[in-house]
PDB file of C-alpha atoms in Angstrom:
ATOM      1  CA  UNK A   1     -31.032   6.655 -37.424  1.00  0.00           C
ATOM      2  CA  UNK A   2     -27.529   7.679 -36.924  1.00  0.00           C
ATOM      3  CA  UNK A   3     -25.316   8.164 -39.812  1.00  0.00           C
ATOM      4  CA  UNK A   4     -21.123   8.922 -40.434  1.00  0.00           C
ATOM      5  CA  UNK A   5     -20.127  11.037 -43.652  1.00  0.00           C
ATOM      6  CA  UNK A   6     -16.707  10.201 -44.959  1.00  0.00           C
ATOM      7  CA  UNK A   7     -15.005  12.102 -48.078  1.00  0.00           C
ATOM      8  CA  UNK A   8     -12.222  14.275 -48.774  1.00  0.00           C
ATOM      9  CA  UNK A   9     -13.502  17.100 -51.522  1.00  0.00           C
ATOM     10  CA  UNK A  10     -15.816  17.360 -54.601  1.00  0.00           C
ATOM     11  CA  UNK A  11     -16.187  19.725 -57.659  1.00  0.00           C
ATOM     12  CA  UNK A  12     -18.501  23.030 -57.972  1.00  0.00           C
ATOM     13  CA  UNK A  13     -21.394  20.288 -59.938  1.00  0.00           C
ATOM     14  CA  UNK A  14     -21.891  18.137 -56.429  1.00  0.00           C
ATOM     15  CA  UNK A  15     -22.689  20.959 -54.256  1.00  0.00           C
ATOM     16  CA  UNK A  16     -26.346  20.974 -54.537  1.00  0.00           C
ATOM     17  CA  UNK A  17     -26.538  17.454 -54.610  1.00  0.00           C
ATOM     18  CA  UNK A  18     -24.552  17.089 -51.054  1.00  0.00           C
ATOM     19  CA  UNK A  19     -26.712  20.280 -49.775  1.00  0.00           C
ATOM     20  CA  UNK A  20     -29.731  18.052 -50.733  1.00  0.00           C
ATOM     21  CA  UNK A  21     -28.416  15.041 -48.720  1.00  0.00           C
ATOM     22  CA  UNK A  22     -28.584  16.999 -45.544  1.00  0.00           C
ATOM     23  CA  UNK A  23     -31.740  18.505 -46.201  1.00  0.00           C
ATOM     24  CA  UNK A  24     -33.374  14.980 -46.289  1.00  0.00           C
ATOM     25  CA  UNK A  25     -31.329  13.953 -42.947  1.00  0.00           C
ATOM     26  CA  UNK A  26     -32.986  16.970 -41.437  1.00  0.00           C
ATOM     27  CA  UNK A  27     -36.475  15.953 -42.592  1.00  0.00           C
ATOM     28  CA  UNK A  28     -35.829  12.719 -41.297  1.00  0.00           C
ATOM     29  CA  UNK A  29     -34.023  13.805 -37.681  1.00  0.00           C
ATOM     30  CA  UNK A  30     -31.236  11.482 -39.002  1.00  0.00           C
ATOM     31  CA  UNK A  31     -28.064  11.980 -36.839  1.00  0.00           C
ATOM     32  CA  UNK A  32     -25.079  12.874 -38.476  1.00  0.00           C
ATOM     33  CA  UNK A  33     -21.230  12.609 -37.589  1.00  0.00           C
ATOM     34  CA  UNK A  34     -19.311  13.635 -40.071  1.00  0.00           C
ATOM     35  CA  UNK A  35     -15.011  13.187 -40.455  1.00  0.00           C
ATOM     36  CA  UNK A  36     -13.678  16.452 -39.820  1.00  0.00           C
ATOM     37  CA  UNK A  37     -10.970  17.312 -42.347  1.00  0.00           C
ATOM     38  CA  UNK A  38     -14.112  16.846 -44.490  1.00  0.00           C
ATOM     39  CA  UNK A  39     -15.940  19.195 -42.714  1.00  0.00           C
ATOM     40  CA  UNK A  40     -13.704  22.238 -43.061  1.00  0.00           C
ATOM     41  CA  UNK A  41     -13.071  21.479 -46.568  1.00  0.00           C
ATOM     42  CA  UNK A  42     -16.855  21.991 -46.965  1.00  0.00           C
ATOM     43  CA  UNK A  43     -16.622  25.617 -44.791  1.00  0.00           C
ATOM     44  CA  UNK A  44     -13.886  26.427 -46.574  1.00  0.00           C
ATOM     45  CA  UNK A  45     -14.485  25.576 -50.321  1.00  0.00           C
ATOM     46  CA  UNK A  46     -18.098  25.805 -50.699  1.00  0.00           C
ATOM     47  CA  UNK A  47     -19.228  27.595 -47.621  1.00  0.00           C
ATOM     48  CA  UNK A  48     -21.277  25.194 -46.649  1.00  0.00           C
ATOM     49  CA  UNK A  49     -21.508  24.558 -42.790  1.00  0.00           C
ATOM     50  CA  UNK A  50     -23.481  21.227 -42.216  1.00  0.00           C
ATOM     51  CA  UNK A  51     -25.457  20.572 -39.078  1.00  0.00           C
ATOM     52  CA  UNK A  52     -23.872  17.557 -37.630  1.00  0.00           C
ATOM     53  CA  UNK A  53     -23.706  16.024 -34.268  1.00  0.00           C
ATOM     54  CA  UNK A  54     -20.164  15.174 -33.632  1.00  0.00           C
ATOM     55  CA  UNK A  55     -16.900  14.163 -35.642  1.00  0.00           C
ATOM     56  CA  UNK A  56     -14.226  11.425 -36.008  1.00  0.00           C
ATOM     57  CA  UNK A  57     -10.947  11.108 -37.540  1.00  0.00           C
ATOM     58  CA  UNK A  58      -9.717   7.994 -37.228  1.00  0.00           C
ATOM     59  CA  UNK A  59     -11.528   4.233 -36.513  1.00  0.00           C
ATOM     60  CA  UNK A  60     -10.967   4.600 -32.877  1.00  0.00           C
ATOM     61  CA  UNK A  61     -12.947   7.437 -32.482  1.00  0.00           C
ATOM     62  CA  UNK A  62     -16.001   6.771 -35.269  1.00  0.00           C
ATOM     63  CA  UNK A  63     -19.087   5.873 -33.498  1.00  0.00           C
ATOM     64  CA  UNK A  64     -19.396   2.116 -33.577  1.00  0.00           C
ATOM     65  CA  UNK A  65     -23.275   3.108 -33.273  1.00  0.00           C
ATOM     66  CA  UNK A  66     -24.135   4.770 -36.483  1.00  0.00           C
ATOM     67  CA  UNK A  67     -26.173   2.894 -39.387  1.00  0.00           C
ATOM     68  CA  UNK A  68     -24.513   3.607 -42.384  1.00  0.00           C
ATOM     69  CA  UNK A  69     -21.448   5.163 -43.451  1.00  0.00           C
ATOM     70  CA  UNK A  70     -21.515   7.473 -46.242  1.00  0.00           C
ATOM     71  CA  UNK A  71     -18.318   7.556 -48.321  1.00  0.00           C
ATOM     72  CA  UNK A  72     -18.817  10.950 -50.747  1.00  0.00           C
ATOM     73  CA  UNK A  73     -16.280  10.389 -54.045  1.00  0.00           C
ATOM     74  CA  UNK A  74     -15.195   7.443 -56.070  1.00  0.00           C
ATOM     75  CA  UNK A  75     -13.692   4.497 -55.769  1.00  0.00           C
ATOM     76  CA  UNK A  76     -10.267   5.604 -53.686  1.00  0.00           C
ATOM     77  CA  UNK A  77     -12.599   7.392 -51.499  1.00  0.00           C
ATOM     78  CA  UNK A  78     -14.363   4.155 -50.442  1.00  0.00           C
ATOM     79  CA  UNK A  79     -11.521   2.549 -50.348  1.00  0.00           C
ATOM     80  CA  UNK A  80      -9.846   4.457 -47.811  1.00  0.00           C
ATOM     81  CA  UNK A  81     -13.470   4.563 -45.776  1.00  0.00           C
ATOM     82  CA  UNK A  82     -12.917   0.543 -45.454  1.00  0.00           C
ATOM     83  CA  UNK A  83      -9.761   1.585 -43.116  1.00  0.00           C
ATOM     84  CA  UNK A  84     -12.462   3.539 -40.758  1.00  0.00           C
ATOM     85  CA  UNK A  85     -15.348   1.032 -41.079  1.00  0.00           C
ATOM     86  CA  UNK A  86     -12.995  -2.245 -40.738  1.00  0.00           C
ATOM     87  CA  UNK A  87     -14.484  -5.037 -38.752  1.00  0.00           C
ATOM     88  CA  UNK A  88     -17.363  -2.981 -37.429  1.00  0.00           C
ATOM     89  CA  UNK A  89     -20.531  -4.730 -39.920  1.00  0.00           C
ATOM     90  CA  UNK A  90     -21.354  -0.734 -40.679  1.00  0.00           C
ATOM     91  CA  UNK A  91     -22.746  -0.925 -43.919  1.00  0.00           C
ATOM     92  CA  UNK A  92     -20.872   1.503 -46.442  1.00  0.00           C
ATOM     93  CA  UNK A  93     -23.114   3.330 -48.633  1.00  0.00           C
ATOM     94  CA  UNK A  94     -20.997   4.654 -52.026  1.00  0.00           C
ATOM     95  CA  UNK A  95     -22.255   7.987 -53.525  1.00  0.00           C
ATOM     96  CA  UNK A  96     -20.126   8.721 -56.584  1.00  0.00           C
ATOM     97  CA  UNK A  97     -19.603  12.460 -56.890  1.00  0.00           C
ATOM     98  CA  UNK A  98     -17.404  11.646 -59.650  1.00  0.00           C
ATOM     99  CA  UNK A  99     -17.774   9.664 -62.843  1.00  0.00           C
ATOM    100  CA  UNK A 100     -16.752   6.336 -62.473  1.00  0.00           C
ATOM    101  CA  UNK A 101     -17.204   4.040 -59.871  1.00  0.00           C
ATOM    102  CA  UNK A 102     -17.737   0.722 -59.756  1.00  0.00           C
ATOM    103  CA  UNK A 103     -18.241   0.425 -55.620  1.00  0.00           C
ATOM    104  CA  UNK A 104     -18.960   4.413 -55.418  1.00  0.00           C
ATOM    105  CA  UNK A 105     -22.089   3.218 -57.545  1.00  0.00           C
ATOM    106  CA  UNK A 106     -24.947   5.235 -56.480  1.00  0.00           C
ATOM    107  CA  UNK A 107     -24.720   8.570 -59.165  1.00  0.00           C
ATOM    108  CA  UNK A 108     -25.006  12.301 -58.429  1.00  0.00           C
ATOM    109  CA  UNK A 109     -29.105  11.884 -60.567  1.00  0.00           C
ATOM    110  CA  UNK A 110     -29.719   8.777 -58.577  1.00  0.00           C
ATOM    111  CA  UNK A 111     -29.314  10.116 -55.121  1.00  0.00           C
ATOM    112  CA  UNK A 112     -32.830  11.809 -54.282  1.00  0.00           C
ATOM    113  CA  UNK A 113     -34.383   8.287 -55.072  1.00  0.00           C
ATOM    114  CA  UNK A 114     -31.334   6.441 -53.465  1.00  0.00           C
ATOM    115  CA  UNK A 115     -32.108   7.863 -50.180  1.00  0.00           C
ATOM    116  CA  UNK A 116     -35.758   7.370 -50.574  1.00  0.00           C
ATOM    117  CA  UNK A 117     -35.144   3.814 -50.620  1.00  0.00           C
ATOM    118  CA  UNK A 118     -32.654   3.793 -47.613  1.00  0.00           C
ATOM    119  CA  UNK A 119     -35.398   5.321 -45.653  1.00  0.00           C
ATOM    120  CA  UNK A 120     -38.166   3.013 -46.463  1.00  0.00           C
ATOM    121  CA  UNK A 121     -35.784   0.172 -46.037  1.00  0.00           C
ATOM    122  CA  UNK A 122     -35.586  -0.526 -50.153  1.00  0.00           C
ATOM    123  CA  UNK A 123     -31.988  -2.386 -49.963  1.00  0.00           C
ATOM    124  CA  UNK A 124     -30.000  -5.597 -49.575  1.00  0.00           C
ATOM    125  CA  UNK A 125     -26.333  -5.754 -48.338  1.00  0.00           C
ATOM    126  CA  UNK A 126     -23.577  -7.190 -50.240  1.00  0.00           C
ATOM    127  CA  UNK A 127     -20.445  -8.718 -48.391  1.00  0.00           C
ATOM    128  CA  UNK A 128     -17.815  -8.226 -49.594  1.00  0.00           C
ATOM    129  CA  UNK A 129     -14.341 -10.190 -49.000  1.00  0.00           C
ATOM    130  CA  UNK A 130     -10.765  -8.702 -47.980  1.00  0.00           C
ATOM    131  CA  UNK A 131      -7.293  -9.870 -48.309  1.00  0.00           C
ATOM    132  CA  UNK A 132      -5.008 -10.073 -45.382  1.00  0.00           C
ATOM    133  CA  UNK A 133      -0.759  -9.342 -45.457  1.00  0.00           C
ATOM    134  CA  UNK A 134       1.171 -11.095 -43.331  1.00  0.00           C
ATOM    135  CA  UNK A 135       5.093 -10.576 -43.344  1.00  0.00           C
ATOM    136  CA  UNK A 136       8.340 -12.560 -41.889  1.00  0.00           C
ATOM    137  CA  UNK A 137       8.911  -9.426 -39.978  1.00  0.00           C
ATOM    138  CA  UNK A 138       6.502  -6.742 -37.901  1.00  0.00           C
ATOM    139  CA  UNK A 139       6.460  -3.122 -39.524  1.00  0.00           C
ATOM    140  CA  UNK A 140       4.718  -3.799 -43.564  1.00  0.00           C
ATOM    141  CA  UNK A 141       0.959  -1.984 -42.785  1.00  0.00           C
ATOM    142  CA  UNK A 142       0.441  -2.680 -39.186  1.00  0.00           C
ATOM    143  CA  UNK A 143      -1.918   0.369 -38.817  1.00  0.00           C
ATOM    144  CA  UNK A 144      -4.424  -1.779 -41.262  1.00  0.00           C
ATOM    145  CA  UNK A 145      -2.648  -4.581 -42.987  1.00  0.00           C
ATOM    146  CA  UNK A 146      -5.917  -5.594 -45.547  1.00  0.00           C
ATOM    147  CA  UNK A 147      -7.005  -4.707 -48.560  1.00  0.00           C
ATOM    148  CA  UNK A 148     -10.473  -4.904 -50.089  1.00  0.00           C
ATOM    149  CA  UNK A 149      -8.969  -4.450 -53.933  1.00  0.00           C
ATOM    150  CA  UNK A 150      -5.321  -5.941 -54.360  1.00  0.00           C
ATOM    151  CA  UNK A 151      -2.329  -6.583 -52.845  1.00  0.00           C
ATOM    152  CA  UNK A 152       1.091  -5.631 -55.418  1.00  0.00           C
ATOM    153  CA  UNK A 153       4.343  -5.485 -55.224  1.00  0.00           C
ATOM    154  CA  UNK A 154       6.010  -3.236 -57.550  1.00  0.00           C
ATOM    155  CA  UNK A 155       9.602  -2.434 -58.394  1.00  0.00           C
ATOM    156  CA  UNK A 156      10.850   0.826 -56.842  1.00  0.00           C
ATOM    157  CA  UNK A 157      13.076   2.108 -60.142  1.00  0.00           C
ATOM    158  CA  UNK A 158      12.874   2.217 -63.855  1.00  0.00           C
ATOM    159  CA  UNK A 159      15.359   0.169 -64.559  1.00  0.00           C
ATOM    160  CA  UNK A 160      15.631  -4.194 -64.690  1.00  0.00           C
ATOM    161  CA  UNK A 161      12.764  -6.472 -64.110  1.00  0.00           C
ATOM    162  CA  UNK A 162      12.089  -8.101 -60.555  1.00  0.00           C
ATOM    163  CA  UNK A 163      11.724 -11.705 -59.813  1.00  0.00           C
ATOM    164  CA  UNK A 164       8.455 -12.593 -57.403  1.00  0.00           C
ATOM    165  CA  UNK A 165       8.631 -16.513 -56.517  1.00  0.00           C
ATOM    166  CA  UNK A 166       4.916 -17.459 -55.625  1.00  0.00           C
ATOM    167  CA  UNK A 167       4.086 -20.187 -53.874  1.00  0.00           C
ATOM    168  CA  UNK A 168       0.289 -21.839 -53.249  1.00  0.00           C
ATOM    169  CA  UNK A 169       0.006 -23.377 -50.207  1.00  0.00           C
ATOM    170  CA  UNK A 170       3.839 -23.872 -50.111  1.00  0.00           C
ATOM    171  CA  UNK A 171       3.460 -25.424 -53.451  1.00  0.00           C
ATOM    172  CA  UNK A 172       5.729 -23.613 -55.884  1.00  0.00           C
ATOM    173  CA  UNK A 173       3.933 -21.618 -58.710  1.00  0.00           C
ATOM    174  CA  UNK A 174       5.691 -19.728 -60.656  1.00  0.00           C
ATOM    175  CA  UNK A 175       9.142 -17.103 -60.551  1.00  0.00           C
ATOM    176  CA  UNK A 176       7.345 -13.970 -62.341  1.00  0.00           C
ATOM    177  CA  UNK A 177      10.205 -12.048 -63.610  1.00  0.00           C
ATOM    178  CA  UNK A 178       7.791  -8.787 -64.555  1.00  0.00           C
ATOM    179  CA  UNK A 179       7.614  -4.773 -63.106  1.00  0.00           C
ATOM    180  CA  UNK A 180       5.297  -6.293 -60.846  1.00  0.00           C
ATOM    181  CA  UNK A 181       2.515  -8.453 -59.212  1.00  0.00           C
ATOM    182  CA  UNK A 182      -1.025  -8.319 -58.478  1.00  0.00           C
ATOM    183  CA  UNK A 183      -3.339 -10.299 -56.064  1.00  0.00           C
ATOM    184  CA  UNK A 184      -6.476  -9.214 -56.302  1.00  0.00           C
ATOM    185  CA  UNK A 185     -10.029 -10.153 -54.713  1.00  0.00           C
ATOM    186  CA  UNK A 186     -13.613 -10.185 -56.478  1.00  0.00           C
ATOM    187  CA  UNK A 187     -13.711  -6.780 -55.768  1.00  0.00           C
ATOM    188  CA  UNK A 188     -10.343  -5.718 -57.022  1.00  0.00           C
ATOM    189  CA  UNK A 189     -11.251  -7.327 -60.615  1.00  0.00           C
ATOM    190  CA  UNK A 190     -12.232  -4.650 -62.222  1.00  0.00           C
ATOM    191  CA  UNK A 191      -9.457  -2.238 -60.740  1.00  0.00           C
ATOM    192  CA  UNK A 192      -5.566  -2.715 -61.296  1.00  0.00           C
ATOM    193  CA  UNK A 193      -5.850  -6.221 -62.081  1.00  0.00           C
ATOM    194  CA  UNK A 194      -8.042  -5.599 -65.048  1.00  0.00           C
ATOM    195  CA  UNK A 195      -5.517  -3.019 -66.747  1.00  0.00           C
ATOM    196  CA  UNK A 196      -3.308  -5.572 -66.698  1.00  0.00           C
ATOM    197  CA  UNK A 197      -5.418  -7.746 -68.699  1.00  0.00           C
ATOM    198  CA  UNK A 198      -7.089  -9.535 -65.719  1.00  0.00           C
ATOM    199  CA  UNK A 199     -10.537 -11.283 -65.143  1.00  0.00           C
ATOM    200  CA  UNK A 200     -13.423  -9.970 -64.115  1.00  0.00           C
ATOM    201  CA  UNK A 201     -15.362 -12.184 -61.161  1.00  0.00           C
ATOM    202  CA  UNK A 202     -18.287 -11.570 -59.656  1.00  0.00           C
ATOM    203  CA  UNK A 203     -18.477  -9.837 -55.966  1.00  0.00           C
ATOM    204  CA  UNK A 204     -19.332 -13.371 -54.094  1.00  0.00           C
ATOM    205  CA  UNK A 205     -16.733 -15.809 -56.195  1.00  0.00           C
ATOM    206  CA  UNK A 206     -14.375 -16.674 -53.695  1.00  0.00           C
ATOM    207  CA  UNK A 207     -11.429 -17.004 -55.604  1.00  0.00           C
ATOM    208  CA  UNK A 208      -8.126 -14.544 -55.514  1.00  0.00           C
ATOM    209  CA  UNK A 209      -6.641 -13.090 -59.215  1.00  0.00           C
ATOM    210  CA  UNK A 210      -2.489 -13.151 -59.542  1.00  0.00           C
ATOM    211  CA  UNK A 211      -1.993 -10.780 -62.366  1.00  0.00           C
ATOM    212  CA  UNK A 212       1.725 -10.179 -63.585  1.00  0.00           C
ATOM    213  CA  UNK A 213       2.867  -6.489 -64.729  1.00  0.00           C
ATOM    214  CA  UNK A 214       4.219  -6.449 -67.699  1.00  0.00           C
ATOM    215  CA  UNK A 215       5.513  -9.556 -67.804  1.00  0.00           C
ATOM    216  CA  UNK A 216       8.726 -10.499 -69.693  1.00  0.00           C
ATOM    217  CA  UNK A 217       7.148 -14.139 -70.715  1.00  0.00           C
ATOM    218  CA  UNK A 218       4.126 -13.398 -72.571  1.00  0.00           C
ATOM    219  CA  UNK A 219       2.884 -16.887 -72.187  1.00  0.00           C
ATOM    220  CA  UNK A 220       2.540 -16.126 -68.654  1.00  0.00           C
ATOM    221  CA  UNK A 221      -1.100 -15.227 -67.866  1.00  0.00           C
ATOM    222  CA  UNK A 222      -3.262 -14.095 -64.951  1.00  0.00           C
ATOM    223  CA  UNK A 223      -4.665 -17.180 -62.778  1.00  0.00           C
ATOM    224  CA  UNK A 224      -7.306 -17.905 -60.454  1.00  0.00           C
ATOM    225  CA  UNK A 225      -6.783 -19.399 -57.413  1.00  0.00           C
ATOM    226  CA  UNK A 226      -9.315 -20.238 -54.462  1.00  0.00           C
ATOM    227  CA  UNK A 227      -9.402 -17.575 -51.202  1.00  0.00           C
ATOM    228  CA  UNK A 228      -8.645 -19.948 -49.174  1.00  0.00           C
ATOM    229  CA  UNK A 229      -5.216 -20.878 -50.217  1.00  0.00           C
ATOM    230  CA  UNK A 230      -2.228 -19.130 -49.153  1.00  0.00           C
ATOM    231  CA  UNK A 231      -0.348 -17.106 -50.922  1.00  0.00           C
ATOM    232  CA  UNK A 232       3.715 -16.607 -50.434  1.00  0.00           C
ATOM    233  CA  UNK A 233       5.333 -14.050 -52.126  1.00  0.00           C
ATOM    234  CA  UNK A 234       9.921 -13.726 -52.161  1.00  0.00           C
ATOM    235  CA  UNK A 235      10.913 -10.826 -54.296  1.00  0.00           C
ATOM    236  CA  UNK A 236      14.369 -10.231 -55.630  1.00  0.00           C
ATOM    237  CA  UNK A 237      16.155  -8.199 -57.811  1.00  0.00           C
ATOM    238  CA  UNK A 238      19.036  -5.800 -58.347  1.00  0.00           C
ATOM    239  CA  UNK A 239      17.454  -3.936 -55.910  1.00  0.00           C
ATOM    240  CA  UNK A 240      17.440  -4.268 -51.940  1.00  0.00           C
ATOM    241  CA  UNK A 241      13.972  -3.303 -52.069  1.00  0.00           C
ATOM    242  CA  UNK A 242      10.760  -2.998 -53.464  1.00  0.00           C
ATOM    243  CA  UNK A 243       7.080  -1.642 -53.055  1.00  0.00           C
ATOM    244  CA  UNK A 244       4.191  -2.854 -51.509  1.00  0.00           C
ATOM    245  CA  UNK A 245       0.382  -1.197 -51.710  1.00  0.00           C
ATOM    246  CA  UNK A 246      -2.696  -2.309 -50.191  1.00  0.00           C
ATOM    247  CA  UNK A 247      -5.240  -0.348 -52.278  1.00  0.00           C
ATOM    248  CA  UNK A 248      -3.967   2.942 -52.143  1.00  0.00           C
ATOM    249  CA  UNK A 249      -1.872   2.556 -48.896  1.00  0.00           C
ATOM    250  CA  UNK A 250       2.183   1.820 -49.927  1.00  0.00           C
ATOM    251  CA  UNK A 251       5.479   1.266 -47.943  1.00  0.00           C
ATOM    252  CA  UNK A 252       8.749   0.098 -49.117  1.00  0.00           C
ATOM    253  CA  UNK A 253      10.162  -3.336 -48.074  1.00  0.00           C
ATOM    254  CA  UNK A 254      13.330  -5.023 -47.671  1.00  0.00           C
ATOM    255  CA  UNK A 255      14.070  -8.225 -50.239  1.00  0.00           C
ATOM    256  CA  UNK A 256      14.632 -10.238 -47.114  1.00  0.00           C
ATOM    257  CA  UNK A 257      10.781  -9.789 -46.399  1.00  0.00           C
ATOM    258  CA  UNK A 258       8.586 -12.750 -47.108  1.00  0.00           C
ATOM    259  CA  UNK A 259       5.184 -11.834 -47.678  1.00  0.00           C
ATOM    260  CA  UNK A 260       2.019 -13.771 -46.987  1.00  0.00           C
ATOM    261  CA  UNK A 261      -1.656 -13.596 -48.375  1.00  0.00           C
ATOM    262  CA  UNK A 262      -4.874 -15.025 -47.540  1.00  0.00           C
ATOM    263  CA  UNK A 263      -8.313 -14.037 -46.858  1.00  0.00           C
ATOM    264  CA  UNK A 264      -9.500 -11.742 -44.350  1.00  0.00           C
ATOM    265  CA  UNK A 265     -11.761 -13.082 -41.532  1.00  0.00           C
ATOM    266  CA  UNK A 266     -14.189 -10.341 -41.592  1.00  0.00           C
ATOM    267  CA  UNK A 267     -15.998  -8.718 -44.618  1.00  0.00           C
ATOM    268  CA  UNK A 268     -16.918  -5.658 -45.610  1.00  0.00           C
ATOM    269  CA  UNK A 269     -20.824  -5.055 -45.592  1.00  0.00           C
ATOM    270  CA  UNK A 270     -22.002  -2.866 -48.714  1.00  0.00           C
ATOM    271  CA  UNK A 271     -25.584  -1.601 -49.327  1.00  0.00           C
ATOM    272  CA  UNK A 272     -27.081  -2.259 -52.887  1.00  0.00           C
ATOM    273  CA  UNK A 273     -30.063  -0.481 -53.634  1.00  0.00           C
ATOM    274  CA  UNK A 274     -32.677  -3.002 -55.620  1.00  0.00           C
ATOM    275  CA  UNK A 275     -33.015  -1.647 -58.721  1.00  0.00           C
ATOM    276  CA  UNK A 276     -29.225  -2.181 -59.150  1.00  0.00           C
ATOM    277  CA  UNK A 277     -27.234  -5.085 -60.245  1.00  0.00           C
ATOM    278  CA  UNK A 278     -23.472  -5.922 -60.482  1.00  0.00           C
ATOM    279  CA  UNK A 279     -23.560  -6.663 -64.528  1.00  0.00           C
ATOM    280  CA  UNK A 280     -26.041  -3.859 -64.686  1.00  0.00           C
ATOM    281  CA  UNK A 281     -22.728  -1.769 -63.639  1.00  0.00           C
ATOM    282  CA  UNK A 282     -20.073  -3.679 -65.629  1.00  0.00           C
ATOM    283  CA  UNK A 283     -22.615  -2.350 -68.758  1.00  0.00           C
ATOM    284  CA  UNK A 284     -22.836   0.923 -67.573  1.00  0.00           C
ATOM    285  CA  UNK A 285     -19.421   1.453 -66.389  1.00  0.00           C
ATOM    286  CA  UNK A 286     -17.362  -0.460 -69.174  1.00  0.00           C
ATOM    287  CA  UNK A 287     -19.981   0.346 -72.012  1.00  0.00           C
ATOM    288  CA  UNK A 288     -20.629  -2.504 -73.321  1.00  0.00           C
ATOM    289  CA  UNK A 289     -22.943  -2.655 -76.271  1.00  0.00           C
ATOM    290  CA  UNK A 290     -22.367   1.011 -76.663  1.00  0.00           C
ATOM    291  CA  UNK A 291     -21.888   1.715 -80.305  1.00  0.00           C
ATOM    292  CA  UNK A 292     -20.073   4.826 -80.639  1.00  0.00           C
ATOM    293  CA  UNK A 293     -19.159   5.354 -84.365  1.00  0.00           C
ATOM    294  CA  UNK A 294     -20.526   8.210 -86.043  1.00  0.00           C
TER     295      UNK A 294
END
């Protein structure tokens, strides 16, 4: 078995856990590559040099070969592992060296067993869908241009409202005149979209979310709209030009930009150990039925 680590630093309480990790990929002669700016943070900050085969930095030079790819952190960490794993089918594996996490989902207490199961083949995968930008003009993202959260477009100032005219198939929607706009995925339902008052959908619905920020109609509401449609987006404003963020990736845009959305034609594969479930982590992560008066 051949396996990449991905993360970008952890706290003093993870080191013994990550220490552990390799000592089980020794037991098991599991091949490691690890990404490198990773590596030296671990030489560096907890002087901790990991036996590992080789490194990457970037998709074109991660191992196409490996078996799973480890992304150590929370949910921005896996996020930005999705740009290395893209269109490969390598299963992401999220260890959460955090608190929440919601696709970082296996715990620091759960790993020893966690890995247990991956060795003895205890595990399903989970696809998961993406979201694809396409604009009028070359230049918005073209390193990676999908998401597997949300889309938004943002204002760039403090100061008046923007107006985003959406359009469903080149059927007109609505003119949100808000701070902002959200289209999410499945996935992306319990991120940005559901601060801003947003549903939550299960992993497999096949359905995008267009959340407004802050919008100045309040009878204006989130919707849910079938992947498959396209999504248009024209933005204007008293500004020449706005932001745009795919998950955590942004870059400013001209007004004069259209902006297109619609599903990806690839998904991300995610492994799901068996003893957990999707509203088993909505419980755990949003606490519901906790009853914390005193």
């Amino acid at each position: 078995m051949k396996v990449a680590l991905f993360g970008r630093s952890f706290n003093d309480s993870f080191t013994d856990s990550f220490t552990m990790m390799f000592d089980v990929f020794n037991k098991h002669n599991i091949e490691v590559i690890i990404y490198e700016p990773f590596y030296d943070f671990l030489i560096r900050e907890i002087n901790f040099k990991p036996p590992v085969q080789s490194y990457f930095h970037s998709n074109e030079d991660l191992d196409k070969e490996v078996d799973f790819f480890f992304s150590i952190g929370g949910d921005g960490t896996f996020l930005d592992a999705v740009t290395f794993v893209r269109d490969s089918g390598i299963p992401l594996v999220g260890i959460n060296s955090g608190r929440l996490g919601f696709m970082a989902d296996i715990a620091q207490d759960e790993i020893p067993q966690a890995l247990a199961d991956i060795m003895a083949g205890e595990y399903s995968f989970e696809e998961r869908n993406l979201l694809r930008l396409e604009t009028s003009r070359n230049g918005l993202f073209e390193e990676f241009n999908y998401a597997l959260n949300e889309f938004t477009v943002h204002k760039t100032d403090s100061a008046s409202m923007i107006t985003i005219h959406t359009y469903l198939n080149n059927e007109y929607l609505n003119s949100y005149w808000a701070d902002g706009l959200i289209i999410a995925t499945p996935t992306g339902s319990t991120a940005y979209s559901l601060s801003v008052g947003g549903p939550i959908l299960i992993p497999n619905t096949q359905n995008f979310i267009i959340s407004p920020i802050s919008p100045h109609n309040l009878t204006v509401r989130p919707i849910v709209v079938p992947n498959h449609h396209e999504i248009t987006l024209r933005v204007e404003g008293r500004s020449d030009s706005y932001l745009a963020s795919l998950d955590s990736r942004s870059c400013i845009f001209e007004s004069s930009i259209e902006l297109k959305i619609r599903r990806a034609d690839f998904q991300i594969k995610v492994l799901k150990l068996k003893t957990h479930s999707f509203y088993g982590t909505l419980r755990n992560k949003l606490m519901w039925g906790v009853d914390k008066r005193n």
